Amino acid sequence: MKQCLLVVTVALPTFLPLSAAAQDVEAGATVFKKCMACHAADATTNKVGPHLGGLIGRTAGTVDGFNYSKAMKDAGAGGLVWSEDTLSKYLVEPKAMVPGTKMAFAGLKKPEDIQNVIAYLKSLPK
């Protein structure tokens, strides 16, 4: 029985999707420091990029008062809504997912950084 439990404990994480991996809000806050030059972590302050408070569940390109690229507005009009899954793809290479976006950030390369920053974004006030 102990051997079976050990196999399940060791093998299970390899079968879980990335979004089911453990997420660390504090580690995500550290990763978010890379984003702070352009984005605010509140629900009102737009900088070079739109504020990110309340991002999860928001249609892309829809923060009032922010001047989005046509590409981002079109992505939102086409149904792009920010979720864990869409952010997981976008944060790897923003310009590949939304060609023509004004976002100059090259992306995050470590899957754990992406999941942690998403956990942090989910914790922000709306």
C-alpha positions as a printed Julia matrix, in Angstrom:
126×3 Matrix{Float64}:
   0.0    0.0     0.0
   2.83   2.4     0.84
   4.42   1.78   -2.57
   1.14   2.53   -4.34
   0.68   5.76   -2.37
   4.26   6.79   -3.18
   3.69   6.22   -6.92
   0.48   8.28   -6.86
   2.14  11.06   -4.85
   5.11  11.26   -7.2
   3.23  10.8   -10.49
   0.12  12.9    -9.86
   1.75  16.34  -10.37
   2.85  15.34  -13.87
  -0.79  14.74  -14.85
  -2.2   17.97  -13.43
  -2.67  20.88  -15.81
  -0.44  23.9   -15.25
  -3.32  25.95  -13.85
  -3.82  23.34  -11.12
  -0.23  23.73   -9.95
   0.34  25.4    -6.62
   0.22  29.17   -6.86
   2.06  31.48   -4.5
   0.66  35.02   -4.15
   3.79  36.34   -2.39
   6.06  34.93   -5.1
   3.69  36.45   -7.65
   4.06  39.86   -6.0
   7.8   39.54   -6.49
   7.37  38.59  -10.16
   4.93  41.5   -10.57
   7.79  43.93   -9.85
   8.74  43.35  -13.5
   5.31  44.71  -14.48
   5.16  47.72  -12.15
   6.92  50.12  -14.5
   3.89  49.96  -16.78
   0.97  48.61  -14.72
  -0.61  49.56  -11.4
  -1.86  46.88   -9.02
  -5.05  48.76   -8.19
  -8.38  49.18   -9.94
  -8.1   52.83  -10.96
  -4.59  53.93  -11.95
  -3.62  53.63  -15.6
   0.05  54.07  -16.41
   1.81  53.17  -19.67
  -0.4   50.08  -19.47
  -3.89  49.69  -18.0
  -4.45  48.99  -14.31
  -4.63  45.31  -13.45
  -7.03  45.31  -10.52
 -10.0   43.12  -11.42
  -8.22  41.73  -14.48
  -9.52  38.16  -14.19
 -12.85  37.98  -16.01
 -12.35  41.3   -17.82
 -12.73  41.51  -21.58
  -9.43  42.52  -23.18
  -9.12  46.16  -24.21
 -11.94  47.51  -22.05
 -10.46  49.57  -19.17
 -12.13  52.98  -19.28
  -9.72  55.81  -19.95
  -6.91  53.67  -21.34
  -5.85  54.07  -24.97
  -5.44  50.48  -26.17
  -3.95  49.42  -29.47
  -6.42  48.51  -32.19
  -5.12  44.94  -31.92
  -6.07  44.68  -28.22
  -9.48  46.29  -28.79
 -10.1   43.87  -31.65
  -9.0   40.92  -29.5
 -11.55  41.9   -26.86
 -14.25  42.46  -29.48
 -13.4   39.01  -30.79
 -14.05  37.43  -27.38
 -10.71  37.52  -25.54
 -11.46  37.52  -21.82
  -8.64  37.4   -19.27
  -8.71  34.1   -17.39
  -5.99  31.93  -15.91
  -5.77  30.06  -19.22
  -5.64  33.12  -21.48
  -3.13  34.88  -19.22
  -0.98  31.73  -19.09
  -0.67  31.92  -22.87
  -0.4   35.71  -23.14
   2.32  36.11  -20.51
   4.64  33.72  -22.34
   4.76  35.94  -25.44
   2.25  38.8   -25.6
   2.98  39.83  -29.19
   2.44  36.27  -30.42
  -1.02  36.03  -28.85
  -2.13  39.57  -29.77
  -0.06  40.66  -32.78
   0.05  44.45  -32.87
  -0.33  44.95  -29.12
   1.49  47.97  -27.69
   2.81  45.86  -24.81
   6.57  45.78  -25.28
   7.24  43.17  -22.58
   8.89  40.06  -24.05
   7.11  37.67  -21.67
   7.8   35.41  -18.71
   9.69  32.23  -19.44
   9.22  30.2   -16.24
   5.81  28.5   -15.89
   5.96  28.91  -12.11
   6.47  32.68  -12.49
   3.42  32.85  -14.73
   1.25  30.87  -12.32
   2.47  32.88   -9.33
   1.87  36.25  -10.98
  -1.62  35.07  -11.97
  -2.25  34.15   -8.31
  -1.14  37.65   -7.38
  -3.38  39.25  -10.02
  -6.34  37.21   -8.76
  -5.71  38.64   -5.27
  -5.94  42.29   -6.39
  -9.01  44.35   -5.54
 -11.59  44.97   -8.25
